[in-house]
Amino acid sequence: MLEDTSFAILPDREGKRRKRNVIDIGNMLAFSCKDEVFFFRCDAGVVNVQFYDHPIVRVAFNPFGETSMKTSRAVVMQPKKVKVDVHETEEQVELASPQMKVVVKKRPFRVQIYDQAGRLLVGEEARGMAFTYEGDVYCYKGMDQADHFYGLGEKTGFLNKRGEKWTMWNTDVYAPHNPETDPLYQSHPYFMTLRNGWAHGLFFDNTYRTIFDFQTFEDEYCFAAEGGPIDYYVFAGPTPRDVLKQYTNLTGKMPIPPKWALGYHQSRYSYETEQEVRELVQTFIEKDIPLDAVYLDIHYMDGYRVFTFDRNRFPNPKQLIADLKQEGVRVVPIVDPGVKVDPEYAIYQEGVRDDYFCKYMEGNLFIGEVWPGKSAFPDFTNEQARSWWGDKHRFYADLGIEGIWNDMNEPSVFNETKTMDIAVMHDNDGNPKTHRELHNLYGLMMGEATYTGMKKLLNGKRPFLLTRAGFSGIQRYAAVWTGDNRSFWEHLQMSLPMCMNLGLSGVAFCGADVGGFAHDTNGELLARWTQVGAFTPYFRNHCAIGFRRQEPWSFAEKYERIIKQYIQMRYEWLPHLYTLFAEAHETGAPVMRPLLFEYPDDPHTYNLYDEFLLGDNVLVAPIMTPNTAYRAVYLPRGKWIDYWTDTVWEGGQYHLVHAELDKLPIFVKQGSAIALANARRSTDMPDEQRIVRLYKKCDGKTAYMIYDDDGQTFAYEKGIYFRLHLDIRYDENIVRIDTKTEGEYRPDWKLSFAIHGGTAQTTVIVDGNEQHGRWDDKQNILWIDHN
């Protein structure tokens, strides 16, 4: 590709790149209001301001025509009625709601947005909104010295994105990812700013190629696009949790996944035959290693035609899928958007006949080369095409398949641009747009078509969808993995900030290919990566054809033992994880959290990228370098308990922690609780126990909640779920636990408590009744059975 050669830095004839003339929006000329939208007529056009909700303000400006209040497909929230007080002077217009205030300077037109406490969130001074006659739009905002930036979806590099420039343009990148690899497969034109302990957010709702520049200027940042309007939302926060809730209120929240989607998944490009798949699963069973899903990459298809099986390789897929499901293992096939050009292939015939494929203005189909060879691509911006594509998944549902893997959906095409011709026209449900404008939406709309189709076909069961490409809002339909990483220690390190920033961008269900997709892994790297994967929201081992195999038993026995141990730990920790997924569904809070999410007033957390929280009380600090048994761990305020030894560590400081290859450093905040279970071979196996581990402190109180439901259907949306609320009070030698249940679902598991930090004389009172426990001298734990 030319961008990978010296051609990329070829100068023009003058020896420099042509600079476009950037035009400022100018002065405000008039001001009016209609239907709760405020209109500011300026020299260069009309700016619309709307309070979308009490903590959300929208600003829109189209210098090339009417400023519309239509939204992209990312936005699902309808604006609410917000009482706004208006005050106009000679110099400015002030719009004030109970939680936000917008101050518009008239000459020149500049926007400043404050929260209810009077803190400036985003402001414009020397520069504001601007454009070029070539169609580019720019928005400049002041940047404080204390600003730290997070989010932006799937980006390489460190957690804090300050000092860098980032592009949103969904791109298939097989070359090794490194800190300068940008863009990647996902586009999330959204970020969170953390300043002096207070957080706010900004979402730039523009589907063109967009740029976020936190690098060029010392005192301002810029977001820009190659076309379309300036249309952005500001979220007032003031905490990171509040910002995520506001952003996901706007773009949607994830459904609770089926429980099997949270188990361990095994994949390879490719398991090429039915016999190989059967032998794979049988080996997991014989070695007693838990497993919930096996993936089928492109070799399962007949000539890479989607909605087919190669009957030579897979002579009886329905029986295979049924047999594996008997063992608690699902099959997840890959489904790419490219449809092979073949006049005898029914999917191609239907797509052409019913006008479902992408085409040029002149009416001829866009044909691109992908795995099947010459291929046509469904136009997922067309409702009829989405419905058709979704219904085609009956082929998989009828075989007993409950999960789908969408790949190559940037869309990826084997040409110099790596994608579809930007001159292609999309129907866009009757409002035609070019691919240049809608490229970044392709994966999102394929996700909607696939998820909606599977949901209709599964008779009330929750589908699972995994996607490589997406846009803001993709969390409504799919889990996300970080694409074609490599078996390098650096890629293991990179996976943490990538997943944490995806979580801060609303995508709570995310993960990286454990072990690395390309290159040759080794036993130590796979063991350390599996330790991380066991505590990552999405947990899949995946590797590419032609490279060293990396199933759990692929290396020496000492590595296999460790890998098995941590896969089993994943199943032990599922109750805690499942509760966090329910929280993500309700509030948008990520499952895997950077420390700044819970400790935004602690500057030590602002740049921490190599450790993370599971919820608000479990800290995981993996070792991610070879031949290493020590690392520095920062523990925030409070006291923290070593999960393995019950050693108490003081917070608010760094510690040098020892962890040999079989140990993943895990710390639980003193005074809190975690719910664990016994390891199972699959989530389909009986779930018989909940062990609530309480990490006692001398005095104080805390609360903990366990969420559960049937793990398979959408009955939870109708109140058929179970929440167990625990109010816990610690005295010197007494633990009082008061319980309250909520919801109509009644689980089968039995409940017990394990008191860490107590003694044999510790008294435990549950719901007013003293409980008789048993003291474990070896572990120094008091066990209480409670039905």
PDB file of N, CA and C in Angstrom, residues 469-531:
ATOM      1  N   ALA A 469     -15.577  -3.991  13.733  1.00  0.00           N
ATOM      2  CA  ALA A 469     -15.787  -2.582  13.425  1.00  0.00           C
ATOM      3  C   ALA A 469     -17.011  -2.054  14.158  1.00  0.00           C
ATOM      4  N   GLY A 470     -17.012  -0.747  14.400  1.00  0.00           N
ATOM      5  CA  GLY A 470     -18.166  -0.143  15.049  1.00  0.00           C
ATOM      6  C   GLY A 470     -18.005   1.358  15.150  1.00  0.00           C
ATOM      7  N   PHE A 471     -19.057   1.982  15.632  1.00  0.00           N
ATOM      8  CA  PHE A 471     -19.123   3.426  15.843  1.00  0.00           C
ATOM      9  C   PHE A 471     -19.750   3.630  17.212  1.00  0.00           C
ATOM     10  N   SER A 472     -19.793   4.844  17.686  1.00  0.00           N
ATOM     11  CA  SER A 472     -20.470   5.116  18.942  1.00  0.00           C
ATOM     12  C   SER A 472     -21.877   4.517  18.912  1.00  0.00           C
ATOM     13  N   GLY A 473     -22.236   3.809  19.968  1.00  0.00           N
ATOM     14  CA  GLY A 473     -23.513   3.111  20.023  1.00  0.00           C
ATOM     15  C   GLY A 473     -23.412   1.631  19.748  1.00  0.00           C
ATOM     16  N   ILE A 474     -22.231   1.147  19.324  1.00  0.00           N
ATOM     17  CA  ILE A 474     -22.092  -0.277  19.007  1.00  0.00           C
ATOM     18  C   ILE A 474     -22.375  -1.147  20.219  1.00  0.00           C
ATOM     19  N   GLN A 475     -22.245  -0.576  21.440  1.00  0.00           N
ATOM     20  CA  GLN A 475     -22.508  -1.353  22.652  1.00  0.00           C
ATOM     21  C   GLN A 475     -23.945  -1.852  22.726  1.00  0.00           C
ATOM     22  N   ARG A 476     -24.859  -1.260  21.968  1.00  0.00           N
ATOM     23  CA  ARG A 476     -26.254  -1.709  21.974  1.00  0.00           C
ATOM     24  C   ARG A 476     -26.397  -3.101  21.371  1.00  0.00           C
ATOM     25  N   TYR A 477     -25.407  -3.515  20.566  1.00  0.00           N
ATOM     26  CA  TYR A 477     -25.552  -4.751  19.811  1.00  0.00           C
ATOM     27  C   TYR A 477     -24.438  -5.773  20.048  1.00  0.00           C
ATOM     28  N   ALA A 478     -23.239  -5.335  20.339  1.00  0.00           N
ATOM     29  CA  ALA A 478     -22.116  -6.267  20.204  1.00  0.00           C
ATOM     30  C   ALA A 478     -21.036  -6.052  21.247  1.00  0.00           C
ATOM     31  N   ALA A 479     -20.310  -7.141  21.489  1.00  0.00           N
ATOM     32  CA  ALA A 479     -19.017  -7.063  22.163  1.00  0.00           C
ATOM     33  C   ALA A 479     -17.972  -6.686  21.121  1.00  0.00           C
ATOM     34  N   VAL A 480     -16.856  -6.139  21.586  1.00  0.00           N
ATOM     35  CA  VAL A 480     -15.801  -5.679  20.686  1.00  0.00           C
ATOM     36  C   VAL A 480     -14.484  -6.329  21.091  1.00  0.00           C
ATOM     37  N   TRP A 481     -13.747  -6.843  20.093  1.00  0.00           N
ATOM     38  CA  TRP A 481     -12.374  -7.241  20.395  1.00  0.00           C
ATOM     39  C   TRP A 481     -11.437  -6.361  19.578  1.00  0.00           C
ATOM     40  N   THR A 482     -10.205  -6.261  20.007  1.00  0.00           N
ATOM     41  CA  THR A 482      -9.305  -5.230  19.501  1.00  0.00           C
ATOM     42  C   THR A 482      -8.583  -5.610  18.221  1.00  0.00           C
ATOM     43  N   GLY A 483      -9.029  -6.664  17.549  1.00  0.00           N
ATOM     44  CA  GLY A 483      -8.530  -6.964  16.217  1.00  0.00           C
ATOM     45  C   GLY A 483      -7.226  -7.730  16.185  1.00  0.00           C
ATOM     46  N   ASP A 484      -6.513  -7.581  15.081  1.00  0.00           N
ATOM     47  CA  ASP A 484      -5.373  -8.447  14.763  1.00  0.00           C
ATOM     48  C   ASP A 484      -4.107  -8.022  15.506  1.00  0.00           C
ATOM     49  N   ASN A 485      -4.094  -8.312  16.808  1.00  0.00           N
ATOM     50  CA  ASN A 485      -2.888  -8.037  17.592  1.00  0.00           C
ATOM     51  C   ASN A 485      -1.828  -9.109  17.315  1.00  0.00           C
ATOM     52  N   ARG A 486      -0.737  -9.035  18.029  1.00  0.00           N
ATOM     53  CA  ARG A 486       0.382  -9.970  17.813  1.00  0.00           C
ATOM     54  C   ARG A 486       0.857 -10.546  19.137  1.00  0.00           C
ATOM     55  N   SER A 487       1.570 -11.633  19.030  1.00  0.00           N
ATOM     56  CA  SER A 487       2.075 -12.327  20.222  1.00  0.00           C
ATOM     57  C   SER A 487       3.353 -11.670  20.713  1.00  0.00           C
ATOM     58  N   PHE A 488       3.213 -10.400  21.088  1.00  0.00           N
ATOM     59  CA  PHE A 488       4.310  -9.631  21.661  1.00  0.00           C
ATOM     60  C   PHE A 488       3.911  -9.196  23.064  1.00  0.00           C
ATOM     61  N   TRP A 489       4.888  -9.110  23.951  1.00  0.00           N
ATOM     62  CA  TRP A 489       4.611  -8.588  25.284  1.00  0.00           C
ATOM     63  C   TRP A 489       4.066  -7.163  25.197  1.00  0.00           C
ATOM     64  N   GLU A 490       4.568  -6.399  24.234  1.00  0.00           N
ATOM     65  CA  GLU A 490       4.083  -5.028  24.076  1.00  0.00           C
ATOM     66  C   GLU A 490       2.591  -5.001  23.735  1.00  0.00           C
ATOM     67  N   HIS A 491       2.112  -6.014  23.018  1.00  0.00           N
ATOM     68  CA  HIS A 491       0.691  -6.047  22.676  1.00  0.00           C
ATOM     69  C   HIS A 491      -0.154  -6.447  23.883  1.00  0.00           C
ATOM     70  N   LEU A 492       0.391  -7.295  24.752  1.00  0.00           N
ATOM     71  CA  LEU A 492      -0.291  -7.558  26.013  1.00  0.00           C
ATOM     72  C   LEU A 492      -0.408  -6.264  26.816  1.00  0.00           C
ATOM     73  N   GLN A 493       0.678  -5.510  26.907  1.00  0.00           N
ATOM     74  CA  GLN A 493       0.656  -4.242  27.643  1.00  0.00           C
ATOM     75  C   GLN A 493      -0.356  -3.273  27.026  1.00  0.00           C
ATOM     76  N   MET A 494      -0.386  -3.219  25.698  1.00  0.00           N
ATOM     77  CA  MET A 494      -1.266  -2.294  24.998  1.00  0.00           C
ATOM     78  C   MET A 494      -2.742  -2.621  25.200  1.00  0.00           C
ATOM     79  N   SER A 495      -3.040  -3.899  25.448  1.00  0.00           N
ATOM     80  CA  SER A 495      -4.443  -4.308  25.537  1.00  0.00           C
ATOM     81  C   SER A 495      -5.159  -3.671  26.719  1.00  0.00           C
ATOM     82  N   LEU A 496      -4.431  -3.361  27.797  1.00  0.00           N
ATOM     83  CA  LEU A 496      -5.095  -2.791  28.971  1.00  0.00           C
ATOM     84  C   LEU A 496      -5.633  -1.392  28.706  1.00  0.00           C
ATOM     85  N   PRO A 497      -4.812  -0.418  28.285  1.00  0.00           N
ATOM     86  CA  PRO A 497      -5.389   0.899  28.007  1.00  0.00           C
ATOM     87  C   PRO A 497      -6.399   0.881  26.876  1.00  0.00           C
ATOM     88  N   MET A 498      -6.226  -0.008  25.892  1.00  0.00           N
ATOM     89  CA  MET A 498      -7.210  -0.084  24.809  1.00  0.00           C
ATOM     90  C   MET A 498      -8.573  -0.490  25.362  1.00  0.00           C
ATOM     91  N   CYS A 499      -8.596  -1.521  26.183  1.00  0.00           N
ATOM     92  CA  CYS A 499      -9.870  -1.984  26.739  1.00  0.00           C
ATOM     93  C   CYS A 499     -10.443  -0.984  27.738  1.00  0.00           C
ATOM     94  N   MET A 500      -9.576  -0.343  28.529  1.00  0.00           N
ATOM     95  CA  MET A 500     -10.092   0.634  29.490  1.00  0.00           C
ATOM     96  C   MET A 500     -10.676   1.846  28.779  1.00  0.00           C
ATOM     97  N   ASN A 501     -10.055   2.297  27.700  1.00  0.00           N
ATOM     98  CA  ASN A 501     -10.621   3.425  26.967  1.00  0.00           C
ATOM     99  C   ASN A 501     -11.875   3.036  26.202  1.00  0.00           C
ATOM    100  N   LEU A 502     -11.968   1.792  25.737  1.00  0.00           N
ATOM    101  CA  LEU A 502     -13.236   1.329  25.175  1.00  0.00           C
ATOM    102  C   LEU A 502     -14.325   1.362  26.248  1.00  0.00           C
ATOM    103  N   GLY A 503     -13.989   0.908  27.459  1.00  0.00           N
ATOM    104  CA  GLY A 503     -14.957   0.955  28.549  1.00  0.00           C
ATOM    105  C   GLY A 503     -15.380   2.367  28.868  1.00  0.00           C
ATOM    106  N   LEU A 504     -14.436   3.306  28.852  1.00  0.00           N
ATOM    107  CA  LEU A 504     -14.772   4.708  29.085  1.00  0.00           C
ATOM    108  C   LEU A 504     -15.521   5.324  27.913  1.00  0.00           C
ATOM    109  N   SER A 505     -15.607   4.602  26.790  1.00  0.00           N
ATOM    110  CA  SER A 505     -16.366   5.037  25.613  1.00  0.00           C
ATOM    111  C   SER A 505     -17.696   4.306  25.494  1.00  0.00           C
ATOM    112  N   GLY A 506     -18.131   3.670  26.574  1.00  0.00           N
ATOM    113  CA  GLY A 506     -19.439   3.014  26.578  1.00  0.00           C
ATOM    114  C   GLY A 506     -19.419   1.555  26.215  1.00  0.00           C
ATOM    115  N   VAL A 507     -18.268   1.023  25.767  1.00  0.00           N
ATOM    116  CA  VAL A 507     -18.182  -0.373  25.335  1.00  0.00           C
ATOM    117  C   VAL A 507     -17.635  -1.197  26.490  1.00  0.00           C
ATOM    118  N   ALA A 508     -18.528  -1.629  27.365  1.00  0.00           N
ATOM    119  CA  ALA A 508     -18.101  -2.369  28.556  1.00  0.00           C
ATOM    120  C   ALA A 508     -17.671  -3.795  28.234  1.00  0.00           C
ATOM    121  N   PHE A 509     -18.197  -4.376  27.153  1.00  0.00           N
ATOM    122  CA  PHE A 509     -17.946  -5.771  26.801  1.00  0.00           C
ATOM    123  C   PHE A 509     -16.856  -5.801  25.740  1.00  0.00           C
ATOM    124  N   CYS A 510     -15.595  -5.889  26.167  1.00  0.00           N
ATOM    125  CA  CYS A 510     -14.485  -5.813  25.228  1.00  0.00           C
ATOM    126  C   CYS A 510     -13.328  -6.666  25.720  1.00  0.00           C
ATOM    127  N   GLY A 511     -12.420  -6.969  24.807  1.00  0.00           N
ATOM    128  CA  GLY A 511     -11.243  -7.754  25.147  1.00  0.00           C
ATOM    129  C   GLY A 511     -10.313  -7.843  23.957  1.00  0.00           C
ATOM    130  N   ALA A 512      -9.157  -8.438  24.188  1.00  0.00           N
ATOM    131  CA  ALA A 512      -8.159  -8.640  23.141  1.00  0.00           C
ATOM    132  C   ALA A 512      -7.928 -10.138  22.955  1.00  0.00           C
ATOM    133  N   ASP A 513      -7.421 -10.524  21.796  1.00  0.00           N
ATOM    134  CA  ASP A 513      -7.110 -11.929  21.546  1.00  0.00           C
ATOM    135  C   ASP A 513      -6.014 -12.393  22.504  1.00  0.00           C
ATOM    136  N   VAL A 514      -6.372 -13.282  23.417  1.00  0.00           N
ATOM    137  CA  VAL A 514      -5.427 -13.788  24.405  1.00  0.00           C
ATOM    138  C   VAL A 514      -4.342 -14.606  23.700  1.00  0.00           C
ATOM    139  N   GLY A 515      -3.098 -14.301  24.011  1.00  0.00           N
ATOM    140  CA  GLY A 515      -1.968 -14.985  23.392  1.00  0.00           C
ATOM    141  C   GLY A 515      -1.448 -14.284  22.165  1.00  0.00           C
ATOM    142  N   GLY A 516      -2.277 -13.390  21.586  1.00  0.00           N
ATOM    143  CA  GLY A 516      -1.892 -12.691  20.371  1.00  0.00           C
ATOM    144  C   GLY A 516      -2.357 -13.444  19.146  1.00  0.00           C
ATOM    145  N   PHE A 517      -2.861 -12.727  18.130  1.00  0.00           N
ATOM    146  CA  PHE A 517      -3.416 -13.352  16.930  1.00  0.00           C
ATOM    147  C   PHE A 517      -2.321 -13.830  15.986  1.00  0.00           C
ATOM    148  N   ALA A 518      -1.413 -12.956  15.630  1.00  0.00           N
ATOM    149  CA  ALA A 518      -0.336 -13.308  14.704  1.00  0.00           C
ATOM    150  C   ALA A 518       0.988 -13.428  15.452  1.00  0.00           C
ATOM    151  N   HIS A 519       1.980 -13.966  14.779  1.00  0.00           N
ATOM    152  CA  HIS A 519       3.304 -14.226  15.343  1.00  0.00           C
ATOM    153  C   HIS A 519       3.234 -15.475  16.234  1.00  0.00           C
ATOM    154  N   ASP A 520       4.375 -15.920  16.723  1.00  0.00           N
ATOM    155  CA  ASP A 520       4.449 -17.123  17.555  1.00  0.00           C
ATOM    156  C   ASP A 520       4.489 -16.742  19.026  1.00  0.00           C
ATOM    157  N   THR A 521       3.519 -17.229  19.781  1.00  0.00           N
ATOM    158  CA  THR A 521       3.536 -16.995  21.211  1.00  0.00           C
ATOM    159  C   THR A 521       4.473 -18.001  21.885  1.00  0.00           C
ATOM    160  N   ASN A 522       4.598 -17.881  23.200  1.00  0.00           N
ATOM    161  CA  ASN A 522       5.366 -18.863  23.968  1.00  0.00           C
ATOM    162  C   ASN A 522       4.628 -19.126  25.269  1.00  0.00           C
ATOM    163  N   GLY A 523       5.071 -20.121  26.016  1.00  0.00           N
ATOM    164  CA  GLY A 523       4.340 -20.556  27.200  1.00  0.00           C
ATOM    165  C   GLY A 523       4.206 -19.479  28.256  1.00  0.00           C
ATOM    166  N   GLU A 524       5.273 -18.734  28.504  1.00  0.00           N
ATOM    167  CA  GLU A 524       5.224 -17.702  29.536  1.00  0.00           C
ATOM    168  C   GLU A 524       4.278 -16.571  29.138  1.00  0.00           C
ATOM    169  N   LEU A 525       4.372 -16.126  27.878  1.00  0.00           N
ATOM    170  CA  LEU A 525       3.492 -15.052  27.415  1.00  0.00           C
ATOM    171  C   LEU A 525       2.036 -15.496  27.460  1.00  0.00           C
ATOM    172  N   LEU A 526       1.759 -16.732  27.034  1.00  0.00           N
ATOM    173  CA  LEU A 526       0.378 -17.212  27.046  1.00  0.00           C
ATOM    174  C   LEU A 526      -0.145 -17.318  28.476  1.00  0.00           C
ATOM    175  N   ALA A 527       0.708 -17.751  29.400  1.00  0.00           N
ATOM    176  CA  ALA A 527       0.272 -17.858  30.797  1.00  0.00           C
ATOM    177  C   ALA A 527      -0.050 -16.483  31.371  1.00  0.00           C
ATOM    178  N   ARG A 528       0.830 -15.514  31.178  1.00  0.00           N
ATOM    179  CA  ARG A 528       0.593 -14.172  31.694  1.00  0.00           C
ATOM    180  C   ARG A 528      -0.622 -13.525  31.014  1.00  0.00           C
ATOM    181  N   TRP A 529      -0.773 -13.768  29.707  1.00  0.00           N
ATOM    182  CA  TRP A 529      -1.899 -13.163  28.990  1.00  0.00           C
ATOM    183  C   TRP A 529      -3.224 -13.797  29.424  1.00  0.00           C
ATOM    184  N   THR A 530      -3.210 -15.103  29.699  1.00  0.00           N
ATOM    185  CA  THR A 530      -4.423 -15.765  30.188  1.00  0.00           C
ATOM    186  C   THR A 530      -4.822 -15.217  31.557  1.00  0.00           C
ATOM    187  N   GLN A 531      -3.847 -14.898  32.395  1.00  0.00           N
ATOM    188  CA  GLN A 531      -4.163 -14.286  33.678  1.00  0.00           C
ATOM    189  C   GLN A 531      -4.920 -12.974  33.481  1.00  0.00           C
TER     190      GLN A 531
END
